[in-house]
Amino acid sequence: MTALTPPQERQAAWRLAQLLIIGAFFLLAISFKSQQQAPVDPPSLSSGTTSTSTTSLVEETPGVRSFTLVASGELLVHEYVADAARSTDGTQWDFTPMFSRVAPVLQSADLALCHLETPLSADNSDLSYYPGFSVPFELAQAISQAGYDGCSVASNHSLDAGTSGAASTLNHLENSVIGAAGMATSPEQAGPAFYQANGVTVAHLSVTDLLNGATLPTDPAWLVASLDPSLVMASAENARADGADFVVVSIHWGDEYVSALTDRQNQITATLLASDSIDLIIGHGAHVPQPVIIHNGKYAVAGMGNFLSNQPGDQRRRCNECPPATQDGVMVWFDIAENNDGDLVVAEAGYYPTWVDRSTYEIALLGLDEPSSVDSVILLEAAQRTATVFEPTIERRTTLP
């Protein structure tokens, strides 16, 4: 072995020192990275409690199952809404522009659900409006293009056009690749609609507590699903057995034009949300926003108002009993994720206030996409009406998803 000279010894020592310094930095980097990636468990969701002051019930953790859901108010196509969508030659109807301001929200969710209150005509040869509806079938295509995945269709107007109207409604929705729950033309077609939302299987049930010109339950009972709590819970249990990870129930109920909840709404909410098979309730029917209830750690949005309608009317057709709030609606946004127990729950909820511009019937997204032709005071008043009903239980979302 050849001995090292003094310069060579200094060079070797310096290289050894460099290697030691580099190694120390490498060990520090690995330690820092492992600390940054350590998982943080979310707090467990308490059960059996009722809350009216929070919008977040559980923290989300990366890697757990989760999805987003948005639901909106009632689609109630009056004559003058249809007139605004009709082509100049009167042979076609295009409702798509009416959804242009709200479509970005609907299209951003993993699952978007509407409430279609009016039957769709088979071929537009039998169009009719208030009090019995059979509206242009092109509405189904507009619903699809707006970003919806499905609709609840059980309402007080479900049989306005008879069983043929129920069949044509379901047919047009299917042709537009929109799921439907709440009506059926056969026992096999009855029951919930199923969706895949970011890998989660969601079941959607739709029932009504009201039916114009007929009694509930219908004969046969599967024609229009009625609000019988025991049957709803049984349907939810069956949906679980069929693979649903999360069950949403849409209910058409309440007193028209009244924001306050009825005793029946409160009682049924408590009953249904006590079921382990039901995760969320979204409501319609009052034509005005109604409060949000948090019971047993679960949400019930009792009423989301009118999303598209001609209420409260004008000189052409005035609805004397309709308050200004019938021009108001909401989209409610839900972030849903697993909790510590592996259950999918609403981690956070918020709302977007909407308002129908009856000069064009565009649905305005208040504070985010508003018509410049409308007095800002009118829009602020609309937003405040909705805030009075929804807050502080859930908070308004002020940015797009």
Coordinates of C-alpha atoms in Angstrom, one line a residue:
M1 CA 0.0 0.0 0.0
T2 CA 1.4 3.4 -0.9
A3 CA 1.5 6.1 1.8
L4 CA -0.4 9.4 1.4
T5 CA 1.4 12.7 1.2
P6 CA 0.2 15.6 3.4
P7 CA -1.8 17.3 0.5
Q8 CA -3.5 14.0 -0.2
E9 CA -4.3 13.5 3.4
R10 CA -6.0 16.9 3.6
Q11 CA -8.0 16.2 0.3
A12 CA -9.2 12.8 1.6
A13 CA -10.2 14.4 4.9
W14 CA -12.2 17.1 3.1
R15 CA -14.0 14.5 0.9
L16 CA -14.8 12.5 4.0
A17 CA -16.3 15.6 5.7
Q18 CA -18.4 16.4 2.6
L19 CA -19.8 12.9 2.7
L20 CA -20.7 13.2 6.4
I21 CA -22.4 16.6 5.8
I22 CA -24.4 15.2 2.8
G23 CA -25.5 12.2 4.8
A24 CA -26.7 14.4 7.7
F25 CA -28.8 16.5 5.4
F26 CA -30.3 13.3 3.8
L27 CA -31.3 11.9 7.2
L28 CA -32.9 15.3 8.2
A29 CA -34.9 15.4 4.9
I30 CA -36.3 11.9 5.5
S31 CA -37.3 12.7 9.0
F32 CA -39.1 15.9 8.0
K33 CA -41.0 14.1 5.2
S34 CA -42.2 11.3 7.5
Q35 CA -43.5 13.9 10.0
Q36 CA -45.4 15.8 7.2
Q37 CA -47.1 12.6 6.0
A38 CA -48.2 11.3 9.3
P39 CA -52.0 10.8 9.2
V40 CA -54.3 12.8 11.4
D41 CA -57.5 11.1 12.5
P42 CA -60.7 13.1 12.2
P43 CA -62.9 13.6 15.2
S44 CA -65.7 11.0 15.6
L45 CA -69.2 12.2 14.7
S46 CA -71.4 12.3 17.8
S47 CA -74.8 10.8 17.4
G48 CA -78.2 11.4 19.0
T49 CA -77.8 15.2 19.0
T50 CA -79.6 18.0 17.4
S51 CA -77.6 21.1 16.3
T52 CA -78.5 24.4 14.7
S53 CA -75.2 26.2 14.7
T54 CA -72.7 24.3 12.6
T55 CA -72.0 23.5 9.0
S56 CA -69.2 21.0 9.6
L57 CA -69.8 17.7 11.4
V58 CA -66.6 15.8 10.7
E59 CA -63.1 16.6 9.3
E60 CA -62.1 15.0 6.0
T61 CA -58.9 13.0 5.8
P62 CA -57.0 12.3 2.5
G63 CA -57.5 8.8 1.3
V64 CA -61.0 8.1 2.7
R65 CA -64.1 7.7 0.5
S66 CA -65.8 11.0 -0.3
F67 CA -67.9 12.7 -2.8
T68 CA -69.8 16.0 -3.4
L69 CA -73.5 16.4 -3.9
V70 CA -75.5 19.4 -4.9
A71 CA -79.3 19.6 -4.9
S72 CA -81.6 22.5 -6.0
G73 CA -85.1 23.7 -5.7
E74 CA -88.3 23.1 -7.7
L75 CA -88.5 23.2 -11.4
L76 CA -92.1 24.4 -12.0
V77 CA -92.5 25.4 -15.6
H78 CA -95.4 27.8 -15.9
E79 CA -96.7 29.0 -19.2
Y80 CA -94.6 32.2 -19.3
V81 CA -91.5 30.2 -18.5
A82 CA -92.2 28.0 -21.5
D83 CA -93.0 31.0 -23.7
A84 CA -89.6 32.4 -23.0
A85 CA -88.0 29.1 -24.2
R86 CA -90.2 28.8 -27.3
S87 CA -88.6 29.3 -30.7
T88 CA -89.9 32.1 -33.0
D89 CA -91.8 29.6 -35.1
G90 CA -93.3 28.0 -32.0
T91 CA -92.2 24.5 -32.8
Q92 CA -89.3 24.0 -30.3
W93 CA -88.4 25.0 -26.8
D94 CA -84.9 25.6 -25.5
F95 CA -84.6 26.0 -21.7
T96 CA -80.9 25.7 -21.6
P97 CA -80.0 29.4 -21.4
M98 CA -82.1 29.6 -18.2
F99 CA -79.5 27.4 -16.4
S100 CA -76.4 29.1 -17.8
R101 CA -75.5 31.0 -14.6
V102 CA -75.9 28.0 -12.2
A103 CA -74.5 25.3 -14.5
P104 CA -70.9 25.8 -13.3
V105 CA -72.0 24.7 -9.8
L106 CA -74.1 21.8 -10.9
Q107 CA -71.3 20.5 -13.2
S108 CA -68.7 20.7 -10.5
A109 CA -70.4 18.2 -8.1
D110 CA -69.9 14.5 -8.3
L111 CA -73.7 14.1 -8.1
A112 CA -76.3 16.8 -8.9
L113 CA -80.0 16.2 -8.2
C114 CA -83.0 18.3 -9.3
H115 CA -86.7 18.2 -8.4
L116 CA -88.9 18.1 -11.5
E117 CA -92.4 19.0 -10.4
T118 CA -94.2 19.1 -13.7
P119 CA -94.8 16.1 -16.1
L120 CA -93.2 16.2 -19.5
S121 CA -95.4 16.0 -22.6
A122 CA -94.8 13.0 -24.9
D123 CA -94.7 15.1 -28.1
N124 CA -95.8 18.6 -27.1
S125 CA -99.2 18.1 -28.6
D126 CA -101.0 18.3 -25.2
L127 CA -99.2 21.2 -23.5
S128 CA -100.9 22.6 -20.4
Y129 CA -99.9 24.7 -17.5
Y130 CA -101.4 25.8 -14.1
P131 CA -103.3 24.2 -12.5
G132 CA -102.6 20.9 -14.5
F133 CA -99.2 20.6 -16.1
S134 CA -97.8 18.9 -19.2
V135 CA -94.8 20.9 -20.2
P136 CA -92.4 20.8 -23.2
F137 CA -90.3 17.7 -23.2
E138 CA -87.2 19.6 -24.2
L139 CA -86.8 20.5 -20.6
A140 CA -85.3 17.1 -20.0
Q141 CA -82.4 17.9 -22.4
A142 CA -81.8 21.3 -20.6
I143 CA -81.7 19.5 -17.3
S144 CA -79.0 17.2 -18.7
Q145 CA -77.0 20.0 -20.3
A146 CA -77.1 22.0 -17.1
G147 CA -75.2 19.2 -15.3
Y148 CA -77.8 17.2 -13.4
D149 CA -77.4 13.5 -13.0
G150 CA -80.9 12.7 -11.7
C151 CA -84.2 14.1 -10.5
S152 CA -86.9 13.4 -7.9
V153 CA -90.3 13.4 -9.6
A154 CA -92.8 12.5 -6.9
S155 CA -94.8 15.6 -6.3
N156 CA -98.4 16.9 -6.0
H157 CA -98.4 17.3 -9.9
S158 CA -97.1 13.8 -10.7
L159 CA -100.4 12.7 -12.2
D160 CA -101.5 16.0 -13.8
A161 CA -101.2 14.3 -17.2
G162 CA -102.3 10.9 -16.0
T163 CA -100.4 7.7 -16.1
S164 CA -99.4 8.5 -19.7
G165 CA -97.8 11.7 -18.5
A166 CA -95.8 9.8 -15.9
A167 CA -94.6 7.4 -18.6
S168 CA -93.6 10.2 -21.0
T169 CA -91.8 12.0 -18.2
L170 CA -89.7 9.0 -17.3
N171 CA -89.1 8.2 -20.9
H172 CA -87.7 11.7 -21.8
L173 CA -85.5 11.7 -18.7
E174 CA -84.1 8.3 -19.6
N175 CA -83.4 9.4 -23.2
S176 CA -81.5 12.4 -21.8
V177 CA -79.5 10.1 -19.5
I178 CA -81.1 11.5 -16.3
G179 CA -82.0 9.2 -13.5
A180 CA -85.4 9.4 -11.9
A181 CA -87.0 8.4 -8.6
G182 CA -90.5 8.7 -7.3
M183 CA -92.7 7.5 -10.2
A184 CA -92.9 4.2 -12.1
T185 CA -94.8 2.5 -14.8
S186 CA -94.2 -1.0 -13.5
P187 CA -93.2 -2.6 -10.2
E188 CA -89.7 -3.3 -11.6
Q189 CA -89.2 0.4 -12.3
A190 CA -90.2 1.4 -8.8
G191 CA -87.7 2.2 -6.0
P192 CA -84.6 4.3 -5.7
A193 CA -82.3 5.5 -8.5
F194 CA -78.7 4.4 -8.0
Y195 CA -75.6 6.5 -8.9
Q196 CA -71.9 6.2 -8.8
A197 CA -70.4 9.3 -7.3
N198 CA -66.6 9.3 -7.1
G199 CA -66.7 5.5 -6.5
V200 CA -69.4 5.7 -3.9
T201 CA -72.8 4.0 -4.6
V202 CA -75.6 6.5 -3.8
A203 CA -79.3 5.6 -3.7
H204 CA -81.9 8.3 -4.2
L205 CA -85.5 7.9 -3.1
S206 CA -88.3 10.3 -3.9
V207 CA -91.7 10.5 -2.1
T208 CA -94.6 12.9 -1.9
D209 CA -97.0 13.8 0.9
L210 CA -99.3 15.6 -1.5
L211 CA -101.1 14.7 -4.8
N212 CA -103.5 16.9 -6.6
G213 CA -106.8 15.4 -7.7
A214 CA -106.1 12.0 -6.2
T215 CA -105.4 10.2 -2.9
L216 CA -102.3 8.6 -1.5
P217 CA -101.2 5.9 -1.8
T218 CA -102.0 5.6 -5.4
D219 CA -103.4 2.4 -6.9
P220 CA -101.0 0.7 -7.6
A221 CA -98.9 2.1 -4.9
W222 CA -95.7 2.1 -7.0
L223 CA -97.1 4.5 -9.5
V224 CA -96.2 7.5 -7.3
A225 CA -94.2 6.9 -4.1
S226 CA -96.0 8.3 -1.1
L227 CA -94.6 9.6 2.2
D228 CA -95.2 6.7 4.6
P229 CA -92.2 6.7 7.1
S230 CA -92.2 3.0 7.6
L231 CA -92.2 2.3 3.8
V232 CA -89.5 4.9 3.3
M233 CA -87.3 3.3 5.9
A234 CA -87.9 -0.1 4.5
S235 CA -87.0 1.1 1.0
A236 CA -83.8 2.6 2.4
E237 CA -82.9 -0.6 4.1
N238 CA -83.5 -2.5 0.8
A239 CA -81.3 0.0 -1.0
R240 CA -78.5 -0.7 1.6
A241 CA -78.9 -4.4 1.0
D242 CA -78.6 -3.7 -2.8
G243 CA -75.3 -2.1 -2.3
A244 CA -76.0 1.6 -1.4
D245 CA -73.2 3.3 0.6
F246 CA -75.3 6.5 1.1
V247 CA -79.0 7.0 0.9
V248 CA -80.7 10.3 0.1
V249 CA -84.5 10.8 0.5
S250 CA -86.3 13.6 -1.4
I251 CA -89.7 14.6 0.1
H252 CA -92.4 16.8 -1.4
W253 CA -94.3 18.2 1.6
G254 CA -95.1 21.1 3.8
D255 CA -97.5 24.1 3.6
E256 CA -97.3 26.1 0.4
Y257 CA -95.7 29.5 0.6
V258 CA -94.8 29.1 4.3
S259 CA -91.2 28.9 5.5
A260 CA -92.1 27.6 9.0
L261 CA -92.1 23.8 9.3
T262 CA -95.3 21.9 10.2
D263 CA -95.4 19.5 13.1
R264 CA -95.6 16.7 10.6
Q265 CA -92.4 17.8 8.9
N266 CA -90.6 17.9 12.2
Q267 CA -91.9 14.6 13.4
I268 CA -91.1 12.8 10.2
T269 CA -87.7 14.3 10.0
A270 CA -86.8 13.0 13.5
T271 CA -88.2 9.5 12.6
L272 CA -86.4 9.1 9.3
L273 CA -83.1 10.5 10.5
A274 CA -83.2 8.1 13.4
S275 CA -82.9 5.3 10.8
D276 CA -79.4 3.9 10.3
S277 CA -80.3 3.5 6.6
I278 CA -81.1 7.1 5.8
D279 CA -78.3 9.6 5.6
L280 CA -79.8 12.8 4.1
I281 CA -83.2 14.4 3.5
I282 CA -83.8 17.1 0.9
G283 CA -87.3 18.7 0.6
H284 CA -89.5 20.6 -1.8
G285 CA -93.1 21.6 -2.1
A286 CA -93.5 24.9 -0.2
H287 CA -92.2 27.0 -3.1
V288 CA -90.2 29.0 -0.6
P289 CA -87.0 28.1 1.3
Q290 CA -87.5 26.3 4.5
P291 CA -85.1 25.7 7.5
V292 CA -82.4 23.1 7.7
I293 CA -82.5 20.7 10.6
I294 CA -79.5 18.7 12.0
H295 CA -80.8 15.7 13.9
N296 CA -78.9 12.6 15.0
G297 CA -75.8 14.0 13.3
K298 CA -77.6 14.2 9.9
Y299 CA -79.0 17.0 7.7
A300 CA -82.6 17.6 6.5
V301 CA -83.0 20.5 4.2
A302 CA -86.7 20.9 4.5
G303 CA -87.3 23.1 1.5
M304 CA -85.1 24.7 -1.2
G305 CA -87.7 27.0 -2.8
N306 CA -88.4 27.6 -6.4
F307 CA -85.4 27.1 -8.7
L308 CA -87.3 27.9 -11.9
S309 CA -90.9 29.2 -12.0
N310 CA -93.1 32.3 -12.8
Q311 CA -94.0 32.9 -9.2
P312 CA -95.0 35.3 -7.7
G313 CA -96.4 36.1 -11.1
D314 CA -97.1 39.4 -12.8
Q315 CA -99.9 41.3 -14.6
R316 CA -100.3 38.4 -17.0
R317 CA -101.0 35.9 -14.2
R318 CA -100.7 37.0 -10.6
C319 CA -100.4 34.6 -7.7
N320 CA -102.0 36.7 -5.0
E321 CA -101.0 34.2 -2.2
C322 CA -97.4 34.0 -3.3
P323 CA -94.9 36.0 -1.2
P324 CA -91.8 37.5 -2.7
A325 CA -89.8 34.5 -1.5
T326 CA -91.4 32.3 -4.2
Q327 CA -88.9 33.9 -6.5
D328 CA -86.1 32.6 -4.3
G329 CA -84.3 29.3 -4.3
V330 CA -81.1 27.6 -3.4
M331 CA -78.5 25.1 -4.4
V332 CA -77.3 23.2 -1.3
W333 CA -73.8 21.8 -1.6
F334 CA -72.7 18.8 0.5
D335 CA -69.2 17.5 1.1
I336 CA -69.6 13.9 2.2
A337 CA -66.8 11.7 3.6
E338 CA -66.1 8.8 5.9
N339 CA -65.8 9.4 9.6
N340 CA -63.7 7.4 12.1
D341 CA -66.3 4.6 12.1
G342 CA -66.1 4.2 8.3
D343 CA -69.6 5.7 7.8
L344 CA -70.2 8.2 5.1
V345 CA -71.6 11.4 6.6
V346 CA -72.1 15.0 5.6
A347 CA -68.7 16.6 6.5
E348 CA -69.8 20.1 5.5
A349 CA -72.8 21.8 4.0
G350 CA -73.3 25.2 2.5
Y351 CA -75.8 27.0 0.2
Y352 CA -75.9 29.2 -2.9
P353 CA -78.9 31.5 -3.0
T354 CA -80.6 31.8 -6.3
W355 CA -83.3 34.1 -7.8
V356 CA -85.4 33.9 -11.0
D357 CA -85.0 36.8 -13.3
R358 CA -88.5 36.8 -14.8
S359 CA -87.5 39.1 -17.7
T360 CA -85.6 36.2 -19.2
Y361 CA -86.2 33.3 -16.7
E362 CA -82.5 32.9 -16.2
I363 CA -81.7 31.6 -12.7
A364 CA -79.4 34.2 -11.1
L365 CA -76.6 33.0 -8.8
L366 CA -76.7 35.7 -6.2
G367 CA -73.4 37.4 -5.4
L368 CA -71.6 35.4 -8.1
D369 CA -73.4 35.7 -11.4
E370 CA -76.2 38.2 -11.4
P371 CA -78.0 40.0 -14.2
S372 CA -76.8 43.6 -14.5
S373 CA -80.2 44.8 -15.6
V374 CA -81.7 44.1 -12.2
D375 CA -81.6 46.6 -9.3
S376 CA -79.0 45.4 -6.9
V377 CA -81.2 46.2 -4.0
I378 CA -83.8 43.6 -5.2
L379 CA -81.1 41.0 -5.4
L380 CA -79.7 41.8 -1.9
E381 CA -83.2 41.6 -0.5
A382 CA -83.7 38.2 -2.0
A383 CA -80.4 36.9 -0.6
Q384 CA -81.3 38.3 2.8
R385 CA -84.7 36.5 2.8
T386 CA -82.9 33.2 2.2
A387 CA -80.2 33.9 4.7
T388 CA -82.9 34.5 7.4
V389 CA -84.2 31.0 6.8
F390 CA -81.0 29.0 6.4
E391 CA -78.4 30.7 8.6
P392 CA -76.8 30.1 11.0
T393 CA -77.5 26.4 10.6
I394 CA -75.6 26.3 7.3
E395 CA -73.5 29.1 5.8
R396 CA -73.6 30.7 2.4
R397 CA -70.9 29.7 -0.1
T398 CA -69.4 32.8 -1.6
T399 CA -67.0 31.1 -4.2
L400 CA -67.6 28.7 -7.0
P401 CA -66.6 25.0 -6.3

